[in-house]
């Protein structure tokens, strides 16, 4: 049976960067984000044994949402230079490992992840720190949320979502609409 692992590349890279002490290579190039990302990635691959892997990244800061709401994510701090310089290194490493890296201008990683989760056949595991993705859960989609540092992951299916949050996947959308999202400036 096929099993797809769909990863939120930005989410994991940010978590890794902030969870570890500042690391560099012998040329003083920052590498902590890459190092932590790969540790999480390899641990999850070993645990879930996917047949296919795709890692989605945000293409840039501006998306179609900014055309709808100009201040979308307007309160977010800039990505630290020490992390920003690691994204090309990370993507290059993943491609050399024959891992599918997907990014598209005008779209966020979340958009790509949602599309893959709802259109690919068979079982899917979505790995991210973004609770917005809990709305994707169904009989064939689990969302694994990163939790503490780079070592703890909470696996969430429909039953766990109802137990832990008291909502169904469709209600996640309503809950987010009622609560707003300060990280997105909404």
PDB file of C-alpha atoms in Angstrom:
ATOM      1  CA  UNK A   1       0.000   0.000   0.000  1.00  0.00           C
ATOM      2  CA  UNK A   2       1.246   3.475  -0.840  1.00  0.00           C
ATOM      3  CA  UNK A   3       1.906   5.935   1.961  1.00  0.00           C
ATOM      4  CA  UNK A   4       2.706   9.578   1.266  1.00  0.00           C
ATOM      5  CA  UNK A   5       4.661  11.755   3.677  1.00  0.00           C
ATOM      6  CA  UNK A   6       3.952  15.429   3.005  1.00  0.00           C
ATOM      7  CA  UNK A   7       6.160  17.835   4.953  1.00  0.00           C
ATOM      8  CA  UNK A   8       5.839  21.536   5.680  1.00  0.00           C
ATOM      9  CA  UNK A   9       9.448  22.460   4.936  1.00  0.00           C
ATOM     10  CA  UNK A  10       9.280  25.988   6.306  1.00  0.00           C
ATOM     11  CA  UNK A  11       7.687  24.871   9.548  1.00  0.00           C
ATOM     12  CA  UNK A  12      10.309  22.213  10.208  1.00  0.00           C
ATOM     13  CA  UNK A  13      13.208  24.469   9.249  1.00  0.00           C
ATOM     14  CA  UNK A  14      12.000  27.252  11.574  1.00  0.00           C
ATOM     15  CA  UNK A  15      11.455  24.810  14.446  1.00  0.00           C
ATOM     16  CA  UNK A  16      14.908  23.296  13.953  1.00  0.00           C
ATOM     17  CA  UNK A  17      16.600  26.685  13.713  1.00  0.00           C
ATOM     18  CA  UNK A  18      15.094  27.957  16.971  1.00  0.00           C
ATOM     19  CA  UNK A  19      15.322  24.638  18.865  1.00  0.00           C
ATOM     20  CA  UNK A  20      19.062  24.154  18.495  1.00  0.00           C
ATOM     21  CA  UNK A  21      22.010  26.270  19.506  1.00  0.00           C
ATOM     22  CA  UNK A  22      23.554  28.330  16.722  1.00  0.00           C
ATOM     23  CA  UNK A  23      25.576  25.905  14.581  1.00  0.00           C
ATOM     24  CA  UNK A  24      27.972  26.566  11.692  1.00  0.00           C
ATOM     25  CA  UNK A  25      30.161  24.487   9.432  1.00  0.00           C
ATOM     26  CA  UNK A  26      33.947  24.843   9.032  1.00  0.00           C
ATOM     27  CA  UNK A  27      33.382  27.846   6.727  1.00  0.00           C
ATOM     28  CA  UNK A  28      31.217  29.610   9.366  1.00  0.00           C
ATOM     29  CA  UNK A  29      28.053  29.064   7.284  1.00  0.00           C
ATOM     30  CA  UNK A  30      25.011  28.679   9.552  1.00  0.00           C
ATOM     31  CA  UNK A  31      23.801  25.057   9.482  1.00  0.00           C
ATOM     32  CA  UNK A  32      21.629  24.482  12.571  1.00  0.00           C
ATOM     33  CA  UNK A  33      18.363  24.672  10.662  1.00  0.00           C
ATOM     34  CA  UNK A  34      19.555  22.105   8.123  1.00  0.00           C
ATOM     35  CA  UNK A  35      20.978  19.841  10.832  1.00  0.00           C
ATOM     36  CA  UNK A  36      17.812  19.919  12.935  1.00  0.00           C
ATOM     37  CA  UNK A  37      15.553  19.545   9.901  1.00  0.00           C
ATOM     38  CA  UNK A  38      17.421  16.446   8.768  1.00  0.00           C
ATOM     39  CA  UNK A  39      17.290  14.921  12.254  1.00  0.00           C
ATOM     40  CA  UNK A  40      13.497  15.339  12.386  1.00  0.00           C
ATOM     41  CA  UNK A  41      13.083  14.249   8.766  1.00  0.00           C
ATOM     42  CA  UNK A  42      15.097  11.036   9.158  1.00  0.00           C
ATOM     43  CA  UNK A  43      13.351  10.152  12.433  1.00  0.00           C
ATOM     44  CA  UNK A  44       9.901  10.540  10.854  1.00  0.00           C
ATOM     45  CA  UNK A  45      10.862   8.639   7.700  1.00  0.00           C
ATOM     46  CA  UNK A  46      12.158   5.764   9.829  1.00  0.00           C
ATOM     47  CA  UNK A  47       8.982   5.752  11.898  1.00  0.00           C
ATOM     48  CA  UNK A  48       6.335   6.019   9.174  1.00  0.00           C
ATOM     49  CA  UNK A  49       8.187   4.282   6.302  1.00  0.00           C
ATOM     50  CA  UNK A  50       6.557   6.223   3.445  1.00  0.00           C
ATOM     51  CA  UNK A  51       6.609   5.040  -0.148  1.00  0.00           C
ATOM     52  CA  UNK A  52       6.599   8.656  -1.391  1.00  0.00           C
ATOM     53  CA  UNK A  53       7.812  11.942   0.108  1.00  0.00           C
ATOM     54  CA  UNK A  54       7.117  15.551  -0.865  1.00  0.00           C
ATOM     55  CA  UNK A  55       8.364  18.613   0.968  1.00  0.00           C
ATOM     56  CA  UNK A  56       6.534  21.894   0.376  1.00  0.00           C
ATOM     57  CA  UNK A  57       8.133  25.304   0.907  1.00  0.00           C
ATOM     58  CA  UNK A  58       6.783  28.825   0.797  1.00  0.00           C
ATOM     59  CA  UNK A  59       7.970  30.504  -2.413  1.00  0.00           C
ATOM     60  CA  UNK A  60       8.122  34.008  -1.046  1.00  0.00           C
ATOM     61  CA  UNK A  61       6.443  36.419   1.307  1.00  0.00           C
ATOM     62  CA  UNK A  62       3.672  37.565  -1.064  1.00  0.00           C
ATOM     63  CA  UNK A  63       0.800  35.245  -1.943  1.00  0.00           C
ATOM     64  CA  UNK A  64      -2.645  35.566  -3.455  1.00  0.00           C
ATOM     65  CA  UNK A  65      -3.890  36.262   0.090  1.00  0.00           C
ATOM     66  CA  UNK A  66      -2.010  39.583   0.084  1.00  0.00           C
ATOM     67  CA  UNK A  67      -4.160  40.671  -2.870  1.00  0.00           C
ATOM     68  CA  UNK A  68      -7.260  39.964  -0.772  1.00  0.00           C
ATOM     69  CA  UNK A  69      -5.888  41.414   2.475  1.00  0.00           C
ATOM     70  CA  UNK A  70      -2.819  43.631   2.096  1.00  0.00           C
ATOM     71  CA  UNK A  71      -1.772  43.215   5.741  1.00  0.00           C
ATOM     72  CA  UNK A  72      -1.821  39.416   5.629  1.00  0.00           C
ATOM     73  CA  UNK A  73       1.114  38.304   7.797  1.00  0.00           C
ATOM     74  CA  UNK A  74       2.026  41.980   8.028  1.00  0.00           C
ATOM     75  CA  UNK A  75       3.093  41.696  11.663  1.00  0.00           C
ATOM     76  CA  UNK A  76       5.519  38.830  11.136  1.00  0.00           C
ATOM     77  CA  UNK A  77       9.191  39.454  11.698  1.00  0.00           C
ATOM     78  CA  UNK A  78      11.551  38.926   8.801  1.00  0.00           C
ATOM     79  CA  UNK A  79      13.190  35.517   8.573  1.00  0.00           C
ATOM     80  CA  UNK A  80      16.596  35.792  10.226  1.00  0.00           C
ATOM     81  CA  UNK A  81      19.417  35.991   7.682  1.00  0.00           C
ATOM     82  CA  UNK A  82      21.114  33.031   9.413  1.00  0.00           C
ATOM     83  CA  UNK A  83      18.075  30.882   8.605  1.00  0.00           C
ATOM     84  CA  UNK A  84      17.233  32.382   5.203  1.00  0.00           C
ATOM     85  CA  UNK A  85      20.685  31.397   3.887  1.00  0.00           C
ATOM     86  CA  UNK A  86      20.034  27.789   4.897  1.00  0.00           C
ATOM     87  CA  UNK A  87      16.953  27.261   2.718  1.00  0.00           C
ATOM     88  CA  UNK A  88      18.920  26.869  -0.552  1.00  0.00           C
ATOM     89  CA  UNK A  89      21.327  24.485   1.193  1.00  0.00           C
ATOM     90  CA  UNK A  90      18.441  22.431   2.567  1.00  0.00           C
ATOM     91  CA  UNK A  91      16.549  22.283  -0.732  1.00  0.00           C
ATOM     92  CA  UNK A  92      19.713  21.303  -2.591  1.00  0.00           C
ATOM     93  CA  UNK A  93      20.415  18.524  -0.077  1.00  0.00           C
ATOM     94  CA  UNK A  94      16.860  17.186  -0.345  1.00  0.00           C
ATOM     95  CA  UNK A  95      16.977  17.193  -4.147  1.00  0.00           C
ATOM     96  CA  UNK A  96      20.294  15.310  -4.050  1.00  0.00           C
ATOM     97  CA  UNK A  97      18.496  12.728  -1.901  1.00  0.00           C
ATOM     98  CA  UNK A  98      15.841  12.458  -4.653  1.00  0.00           C
ATOM     99  CA  UNK A  99      13.192  13.989  -2.393  1.00  0.00           C
ATOM    100  CA  UNK A 100      10.486  15.950  -4.178  1.00  0.00           C
ATOM    101  CA  UNK A 101      10.684  19.646  -3.256  1.00  0.00           C
ATOM    102  CA  UNK A 102       7.655  21.716  -4.258  1.00  0.00           C
ATOM    103  CA  UNK A 103       7.200  25.491  -4.182  1.00  0.00           C
ATOM    104  CA  UNK A 104       5.093  27.760  -6.340  1.00  0.00           C
ATOM    105  CA  UNK A 105       5.087  31.523  -6.693  1.00  0.00           C
ATOM    106  CA  UNK A 106       2.066  33.148  -5.081  1.00  0.00           C
ATOM    107  CA  UNK A 107       1.328  30.166  -2.835  1.00  0.00           C
ATOM    108  CA  UNK A 108       2.279  29.045   0.646  1.00  0.00           C
ATOM    109  CA  UNK A 109       3.478  25.596   1.578  1.00  0.00           C
ATOM    110  CA  UNK A 110       0.087  25.100   3.268  1.00  0.00           C
ATOM    111  CA  UNK A 111      -1.688  25.489  -0.089  1.00  0.00           C
ATOM    112  CA  UNK A 112       0.527  22.849  -1.671  1.00  0.00           C
ATOM    113  CA  UNK A 113       0.155  20.531   1.313  1.00  0.00           C
ATOM    114  CA  UNK A 114      -3.637  20.852   1.256  1.00  0.00           C
ATOM    115  CA  UNK A 115      -3.765  20.120  -2.461  1.00  0.00           C
ATOM    116  CA  UNK A 116      -1.556  17.033  -2.110  1.00  0.00           C
ATOM    117  CA  UNK A 117      -3.401  15.764   0.961  1.00  0.00           C
ATOM    118  CA  UNK A 118      -6.767  15.980  -0.766  1.00  0.00           C
ATOM    119  CA  UNK A 119      -5.783  14.731  -4.231  1.00  0.00           C
ATOM    120  CA  UNK A 120      -3.152  12.032  -3.767  1.00  0.00           C
ATOM    121  CA  UNK A 121      -4.470   8.496  -3.466  1.00  0.00           C
ATOM    122  CA  UNK A 122      -4.021   6.286  -0.422  1.00  0.00           C
ATOM    123  CA  UNK A 123      -2.715   7.065   3.073  1.00  0.00           C
ATOM    124  CA  UNK A 124      -1.118  10.465   3.772  1.00  0.00           C
ATOM    125  CA  UNK A 125       0.814  11.781   6.748  1.00  0.00           C
ATOM    126  CA  UNK A 126       1.250  15.554   6.949  1.00  0.00           C
ATOM    127  CA  UNK A 127       4.140  16.732   9.136  1.00  0.00           C
ATOM    128  CA  UNK A 128       4.052  20.340  10.310  1.00  0.00           C
ATOM    129  CA  UNK A 129       3.882  22.601  13.328  1.00  0.00           C
ATOM    130  CA  UNK A 130       0.915  24.463  11.819  1.00  0.00           C
ATOM    131  CA  UNK A 131      -2.367  23.586  13.505  1.00  0.00           C
ATOM    132  CA  UNK A 132      -4.283  25.084  10.561  1.00  0.00           C
ATOM    133  CA  UNK A 133      -3.529  21.821   8.780  1.00  0.00           C
ATOM    134  CA  UNK A 134      -5.678  19.855  11.239  1.00  0.00           C
ATOM    135  CA  UNK A 135      -8.604  20.681   8.943  1.00  0.00           C
ATOM    136  CA  UNK A 136      -7.123  18.231   6.398  1.00  0.00           C
ATOM    137  CA  UNK A 137      -7.654  15.181   8.611  1.00  0.00           C
ATOM    138  CA  UNK A 138      -9.902  12.488   7.225  1.00  0.00           C
ATOM    139  CA  UNK A 139      -9.921   8.685   6.911  1.00  0.00           C
ATOM    140  CA  UNK A 140      -6.770   8.846   4.777  1.00  0.00           C
ATOM    141  CA  UNK A 141      -4.956  11.868   6.265  1.00  0.00           C
ATOM    142  CA  UNK A 142      -3.202  12.125   9.618  1.00  0.00           C
ATOM    143  CA  UNK A 143      -1.470  15.302  10.752  1.00  0.00           C
ATOM    144  CA  UNK A 144       1.673  14.904  12.822  1.00  0.00           C
ATOM    145  CA  UNK A 145       2.396  18.110  14.722  1.00  0.00           C
ATOM    146  CA  UNK A 146       5.870  18.967  15.911  1.00  0.00           C
ATOM    147  CA  UNK A 147       5.826  19.885  19.562  1.00  0.00           C
ATOM    148  CA  UNK A 148       8.844  20.318  21.819  1.00  0.00           C
ATOM    149  CA  UNK A 149      12.067  21.234  20.062  1.00  0.00           C
ATOM    150  CA  UNK A 150      12.847  18.684  17.408  1.00  0.00           C
ATOM    151  CA  UNK A 151      12.140  15.538  19.381  1.00  0.00           C
ATOM    152  CA  UNK A 152       8.414  15.370  20.107  1.00  0.00           C
ATOM    153  CA  UNK A 153       5.632  14.809  17.584  1.00  0.00           C
ATOM    154  CA  UNK A 154       1.888  14.489  18.275  1.00  0.00           C
ATOM    155  CA  UNK A 155       0.063  12.218  15.838  1.00  0.00           C
ATOM    156  CA  UNK A 156      -3.469  13.408  15.177  1.00  0.00           C
ATOM    157  CA  UNK A 157      -6.239  11.529  13.420  1.00  0.00           C
ATOM    158  CA  UNK A 158      -9.995  12.237  13.617  1.00  0.00           C
ATOM    159  CA  UNK A 159     -10.376  10.484  16.978  1.00  0.00           C
ATOM    160  CA  UNK A 160      -7.382  12.288  18.544  1.00  0.00           C
ATOM    161  CA  UNK A 161      -8.569  15.649  17.153  1.00  0.00           C
ATOM    162  CA  UNK A 162     -11.959  15.243  18.810  1.00  0.00           C
ATOM    163  CA  UNK A 163     -10.393  14.020  22.068  1.00  0.00           C
ATOM    164  CA  UNK A 164      -7.654  16.679  22.278  1.00  0.00           C
ATOM    165  CA  UNK A 165      -9.384  19.718  20.754  1.00  0.00           C
ATOM    166  CA  UNK A 166     -13.090  18.869  20.977  1.00  0.00           C
ATOM    167  CA  UNK A 167     -13.672  19.538  17.264  1.00  0.00           C
ATOM    168  CA  UNK A 168     -13.976  17.709  13.966  1.00  0.00           C
ATOM    169  CA  UNK A 169     -11.739  18.582  10.991  1.00  0.00           C
ATOM    170  CA  UNK A 170     -14.471  20.755   9.430  1.00  0.00           C
ATOM    171  CA  UNK A 171     -14.909  22.567  12.735  1.00  0.00           C
ATOM    172  CA  UNK A 172     -11.207  23.506  12.731  1.00  0.00           C
ATOM    173  CA  UNK A 173     -12.061  25.961   9.943  1.00  0.00           C
ATOM    174  CA  UNK A 174     -14.883  27.476  11.978  1.00  0.00           C
ATOM    175  CA  UNK A 175     -12.769  27.604  15.124  1.00  0.00           C
ATOM    176  CA  UNK A 176      -9.944  29.436  13.324  1.00  0.00           C
ATOM    177  CA  UNK A 177     -12.472  31.856  11.806  1.00  0.00           C
ATOM    178  CA  UNK A 178     -13.856  32.660  15.258  1.00  0.00           C
ATOM    179  CA  UNK A 179     -10.483  32.853  17.005  1.00  0.00           C
ATOM    180  CA  UNK A 180      -8.526  34.649  14.325  1.00  0.00           C
ATOM    181  CA  UNK A 181      -4.826  34.005  13.886  1.00  0.00           C
ATOM    182  CA  UNK A 182      -2.356  36.523  15.262  1.00  0.00           C
ATOM    183  CA  UNK A 183       0.539  34.859  13.414  1.00  0.00           C
ATOM    184  CA  UNK A 184      -1.228  35.659  10.116  1.00  0.00           C
ATOM    185  CA  UNK A 185      -2.398  39.091  11.362  1.00  0.00           C
ATOM    186  CA  UNK A 186      -6.036  38.032  11.141  1.00  0.00           C
TER     187      UNK A 186
END
